[in-house]
Short mmCIF file of C-alpha atoms in Angstrom, two decimals:
data_model
loop_
_atom_site.label_atom_id
_atom_site.label_comp_id
_atom_site.label_asym_id
_atom_site.label_seq_id
_atom_site.Cartn_x
_atom_site.Cartn_y
_atom_site.Cartn_z
CA MET A 1 0.00 0.00 0.00
CA SER A 2 2.61 2.54 -1.11
CA MET A 3 -0.11 5.13 -1.74
CA LEU A 4 -0.65 5.26 2.04
CA HIS A 5 3.02 5.60 3.02
CA GLN A 6 3.55 8.87 4.90
CA LEU A 7 0.14 10.01 3.74
CA GLY A 8 0.17 13.01 6.08
CA GLU A 9 3.30 14.42 4.48
CA GLN A 10 1.97 13.77 0.97
CA VAL A 11 -1.30 15.52 1.75
CA SER A 12 0.44 18.58 3.21
CA ARG A 13 2.67 18.80 0.15
CA LEU A 14 -0.31 18.75 -2.23
CA HIS A 15 -2.15 21.39 -0.21
CA ASP A 16 0.84 23.73 -0.11
CA THR A 17 1.85 23.17 -3.74
CA THR A 18 -1.60 23.98 -5.10
CA LEU A 19 -1.93 27.09 -2.89
CA ASN A 20 1.48 28.37 -3.96
CA ALA A 21 0.71 27.72 -7.62
CA ALA A 22 -2.55 29.65 -7.36
CA GLU A 23 -0.91 32.34 -5.20
CA GLY A 24 -3.71 31.90 -2.68
CA PRO A 25 -7.24 30.55 -2.53
CA PRO A 26 -9.03 29.27 -4.44
CA VAL A 27 -6.68 26.64 -5.82
CA ALA A 28 -7.11 25.22 -9.31
CA GLN A 29 -9.80 22.59 -9.68
CA PRO A 30 -8.36 19.17 -10.53
CA ALA A 31 -8.98 17.65 -13.91
CA SER A 32 -11.76 15.08 -14.06
CA ALA A 33 -10.66 11.70 -12.76
CA ILE A 34 -10.91 9.33 -15.70
CA ASP A 35 -8.27 6.97 -14.32
CA THR A 36 -9.76 3.97 -12.52
CA ASP A 37 -6.56 3.45 -10.56
CA ARG A 38 -7.43 3.73 -6.86
CA ALA A 39 -4.44 5.93 -6.03
CA ALA A 40 -5.35 8.38 -8.81
CA GLN A 41 -8.92 8.48 -7.56
CA LEU A 42 -7.75 9.12 -4.00
CA TRP A 43 -5.61 12.09 -4.99
CA TYR A 44 -8.35 13.46 -7.22
CA TRP A 45 -10.79 13.58 -4.30
CA ILE A 46 -8.19 14.93 -1.85
CA HIS A 47 -7.47 17.71 -4.35
CA THR A 48 -11.20 18.26 -4.92
CA ASN A 49 -11.79 18.59 -1.19
CA HIS A 50 -9.00 21.18 -1.03
CA PHE A 51 -10.43 23.04 -4.03
CA PHE A 52 -13.81 23.42 -2.34
CA ASN A 53 -12.29 24.33 1.03
CA SER A 54 -10.23 27.02 -0.69
CA SER A 55 -13.31 28.21 -2.59
CA LEU A 56 -15.15 28.41 0.73
CA TRP A 57 -12.28 30.42 2.20
CA ALA A 58 -12.40 32.97 -0.62
CA GLU A 59 -16.19 33.18 -0.55
CA GLU A 60 -16.26 33.67 3.23
CA ASP A 61 -13.99 36.70 2.77
CA LEU A 62 -16.37 38.14 0.16
CA ALA A 63 -19.42 37.51 2.37
CA ARG A 64 -17.98 39.82 5.02
CA ARG A 65 -17.86 42.88 2.79
CA THR A 66 -19.77 45.90 4.09
CA THR A 67 -19.94 48.17 1.05
CA VAL A 68 -21.80 45.94 -1.42
CA SER A 69 -25.48 45.19 -1.91
CA ALA A 70 -27.45 42.70 0.15
CA GLU A 71 -28.05 40.73 -3.05
CA GLU A 72 -24.31 40.23 -3.55
CA ILE A 73 -23.93 38.98 0.01
CA ALA A 74 -26.89 36.63 -0.52
CA GLN A 75 -25.12 35.23 -3.59
CA ASN A 76 -21.99 34.69 -1.48
CA LYS A 77 -24.02 32.83 1.16
CA ARG A 78 -25.60 30.54 -1.45
CA ALA A 79 -22.17 29.81 -2.90
CA ILE A 80 -20.89 28.99 0.59
CA ASP A 81 -23.69 26.42 1.03
CA LYS A 82 -22.86 24.88 -2.35
CA PHE A 83 -19.12 24.71 -1.67
CA ASN A 84 -19.66 23.27 1.81
CA GLN A 85 -21.85 20.50 0.42
CA ALA A 86 -19.24 19.68 -2.23
CA ARG A 87 -16.43 19.73 0.34
CA ASN A 88 -18.30 17.19 2.48
CA ASP A 89 -19.11 15.02 -0.53
CA ALA A 90 -15.40 14.93 -1.42
CA THR A 91 -14.47 13.98 2.15
CA GLU A 92 -16.86 11.03 1.93
CA ARG A 93 -15.30 9.90 -1.35
CA VAL A 94 -11.84 10.00 0.28
CA ASP A 95 -13.08 7.80 3.12
CA GLU A 96 -14.74 5.35 0.73
CA ILE A 97 -11.51 4.89 -1.24
CA LEU A 98 -9.35 4.54 1.88
CA LEU A 99 -11.75 2.07 3.50
CA THR A 100 -11.70 -0.02 0.33
CA GLU A 101 -7.90 0.16 0.03
CA LEU A 102 -7.52 -0.82 3.70
CA GLY A 103 -9.91 -3.75 3.26
CA LEU A 104 -12.39 -2.47 5.82
CA VAL A 105 -15.43 -2.53 3.54
CA ASP A 106 -16.58 -4.48 0.53
CA ALA A 107 -15.65 -2.39 -2.52
CA ALA A 108 -19.01 -2.85 -4.26
CA SER A 109 -20.88 -1.46 -1.25
CA ALA A 110 -18.48 1.32 -0.26
CA GLN A 111 -20.57 4.16 -1.71
CA THR A 112 -23.88 2.97 -0.29
CA ASP A 113 -25.46 4.01 3.01
CA ALA A 114 -24.93 0.47 4.30
CA PRO A 115 -21.40 -0.64 3.32
CA VAL A 116 -20.57 -4.27 4.07
CA SER A 117 -18.03 -4.25 6.90
CA LYS A 118 -14.86 -6.34 6.82
CA VAL A 119 -13.49 -5.00 10.10
CA PRO A 120 -11.34 -7.47 12.07
CA ALA A 121 -12.52 -8.58 15.48
CA ASN A 122 -11.46 -6.47 18.49
CA ALA A 123 -10.44 -3.45 16.39
CA ARG A 124 -11.35 -0.15 18.07
CA LEU A 125 -13.58 2.36 16.34
CA ASN A 126 -11.89 5.72 15.72
CA SER A 127 -14.44 8.51 16.02
CA GLU A 128 -12.70 10.68 13.43
CA THR A 129 -12.30 9.35 9.92
CA ALA A 130 -9.15 9.59 7.84
CA GLY A 131 -11.04 11.78 5.38
CA SER A 132 -12.07 14.22 8.09
CA ILE A 133 -8.44 14.54 9.23
CA ILE A 134 -7.44 15.32 5.64
CA ASP A 135 -10.26 17.86 5.46
CA ARG A 136 -8.94 19.55 8.62
CA MET A 137 -5.43 19.55 7.17
CA SER A 138 -6.76 21.37 4.11
CA ILE A 139 -8.23 24.11 6.28
CA MET A 140 -5.00 24.27 8.26
CA ALA A 141 -3.04 24.73 5.02
CA LEU A 142 -5.23 27.71 4.16
CA LYS A 143 -4.56 29.24 7.58
CA ILE A 144 -0.83 28.63 7.21
CA HIS A 145 -0.77 30.26 3.77
CA ALA A 146 -2.67 33.30 5.02
CA MET A 147 -0.57 33.68 8.17
CA ARG A 148 2.69 33.30 6.26
CA ALA A 149 1.60 36.20 4.07
CA GLN A 150 1.22 38.30 7.21
CA THR A 151 4.84 37.64 8.15
CA LEU A 152 5.94 39.04 4.78
CA ARG A 153 3.95 42.27 4.78
CA THR A 154 5.93 45.50 4.38
CA ASP A 155 3.04 47.84 5.30
CA VAL A 156 2.98 46.78 8.96
CA ASP A 157 5.42 47.13 11.85
CA ASP A 158 7.84 44.53 13.22
CA ALA A 159 5.50 43.70 16.09
CA HIS A 160 2.78 42.59 13.63
CA ARG A 161 5.20 40.42 11.67
CA SER A 162 6.67 38.94 14.84
CA SER A 163 3.26 38.12 16.27
CA SER A 164 2.25 36.56 12.95
CA GLN A 165 5.41 34.41 12.95
CA VAL A 166 4.52 33.03 16.39
CA LYS A 167 1.05 32.14 15.12
CA LEU A 168 2.50 30.62 11.93
CA ASP A 169 4.83 28.38 13.94
CA LYS A 170 1.89 27.18 16.03
CA LEU A 171 -0.22 26.47 12.95
CA LEU A 172 2.61 24.47 11.37
CA GLN A 173 2.91 22.39 14.53
CA GLN A 174 -0.83 21.80 14.67
CA ARG A 175 -0.83 20.61 11.06
CA ALA A 176 2.13 18.32 11.72
CA ASP A 177 0.20 16.85 14.64
CA LEU A 178 -2.79 16.18 12.38
CA GLY A 179 -0.55 14.52 9.79
CA ASN A 180 0.95 12.29 12.47
CA CYS A 181 -2.53 11.36 13.72
CA LEU A 182 -3.52 10.44 10.16
CA ASP A 183 -0.47 8.22 9.71
CA GLU A 184 -1.03 6.57 13.10
CA LEU A 185 -4.67 5.86 12.25
CA ILE A 186 -3.66 4.30 8.93
CA ALA A 187 -0.94 2.22 10.64
CA ASP A 188 -3.30 1.03 13.38
CA THR A 189 -5.89 0.14 10.76
CA GLN A 190 -3.38 -1.83 8.72
CA ALA A 191 -2.38 -3.68 11.89
CA GLY A 192 -6.00 -4.59 12.62
CA LYS A 193 -6.07 -2.43 15.76
CA ALA A 194 -8.44 0.29 14.58
CA TYR A 195 -11.04 1.15 11.98
CA PHE A 196 -13.24 4.06 10.93
CA LYS A 197 -16.44 4.47 8.99
CA VAL A 198 -17.87 6.81 6.40
CA TYR A 199 -20.05 9.28 8.26
CA ARG A 200 -22.70 10.61 5.89
CA GLN A 201 -23.37 14.29 6.50
CA PHE A 202 -26.93 14.40 5.11
CA LYS A 203 -26.88 18.19 4.78
CA MET A 204 -30.62 18.79 5.08
CA TYR A 205 -30.52 22.56 4.62
CA ASN A 206 -29.47 22.11 0.97
CA ASP A 207 -32.23 19.60 0.18
CA PRO A 208 -35.69 21.02 -0.66
CA ARG A 209 -37.23 17.73 0.46
CA PHE A 210 -35.95 18.13 4.04
CA ASN A 211 -35.37 21.82 4.76
CA PRO A 212 -38.67 22.93 6.41
CA ALA A 213 -38.32 26.50 5.13
CA LEU A 214 -37.90 25.28 1.55
CA VAL A 215 -40.75 22.77 1.95
CA ALA A 216 -43.05 25.56 3.15
CA GLU A 217 -41.86 27.87 0.36
CA ARG A 218 -42.55 25.25 -2.29
CA ALA A 219 -45.98 24.51 -0.84
CA LYS A 220 -46.99 28.15 -1.38
CA GLN A 221 -46.05 28.12 -5.04
CA PRO A 222 -48.98 27.83 -7.48
CA GLY A 223 -49.49 24.63 -9.44
#
């Protein structure tokens, strides 16, 4: 399983490389995954998750503007909902691929709401999935990129840059910790000591069948 070797370091490298190439969020969207190779699919969805997290980051900045119309802010908020849904969908795809690669679920059932478990006896359930750790690392990469920019500003005083450097160092350590936790979870899973599941988010606010406000709105429409 070479694709899982030092996965934390590989993930951090992809996050940073794409942010540097784009010179900040949002990063470039990955090309459609036509390769059926599991490793290629994994990296496609990790990149996709990062793309939508970075799109969220940029949209959140726009949503906090104070000199634009309410309609523009409403458009930002709708985009945020869309990006958040896509980010969660990508996280689920990452977990499905990893669970299949690790032999924890039957491949044919991995994308269903009831995947067939192949978890070894006595393995402990990890409450956080590998995909959710990768998702958190993506957000951490965005914070690191933004804070590093603060350390390089020339329009602020030394105290601002120094304070930003302290924060940057802490963020880098926090991301390293997450990467180590990811690698330890993968190692424990490979050793039969641990497992995780896909946790479906079921974002009801985006679904007109479940959001009560949207249900009521639709009921008032003629025809």
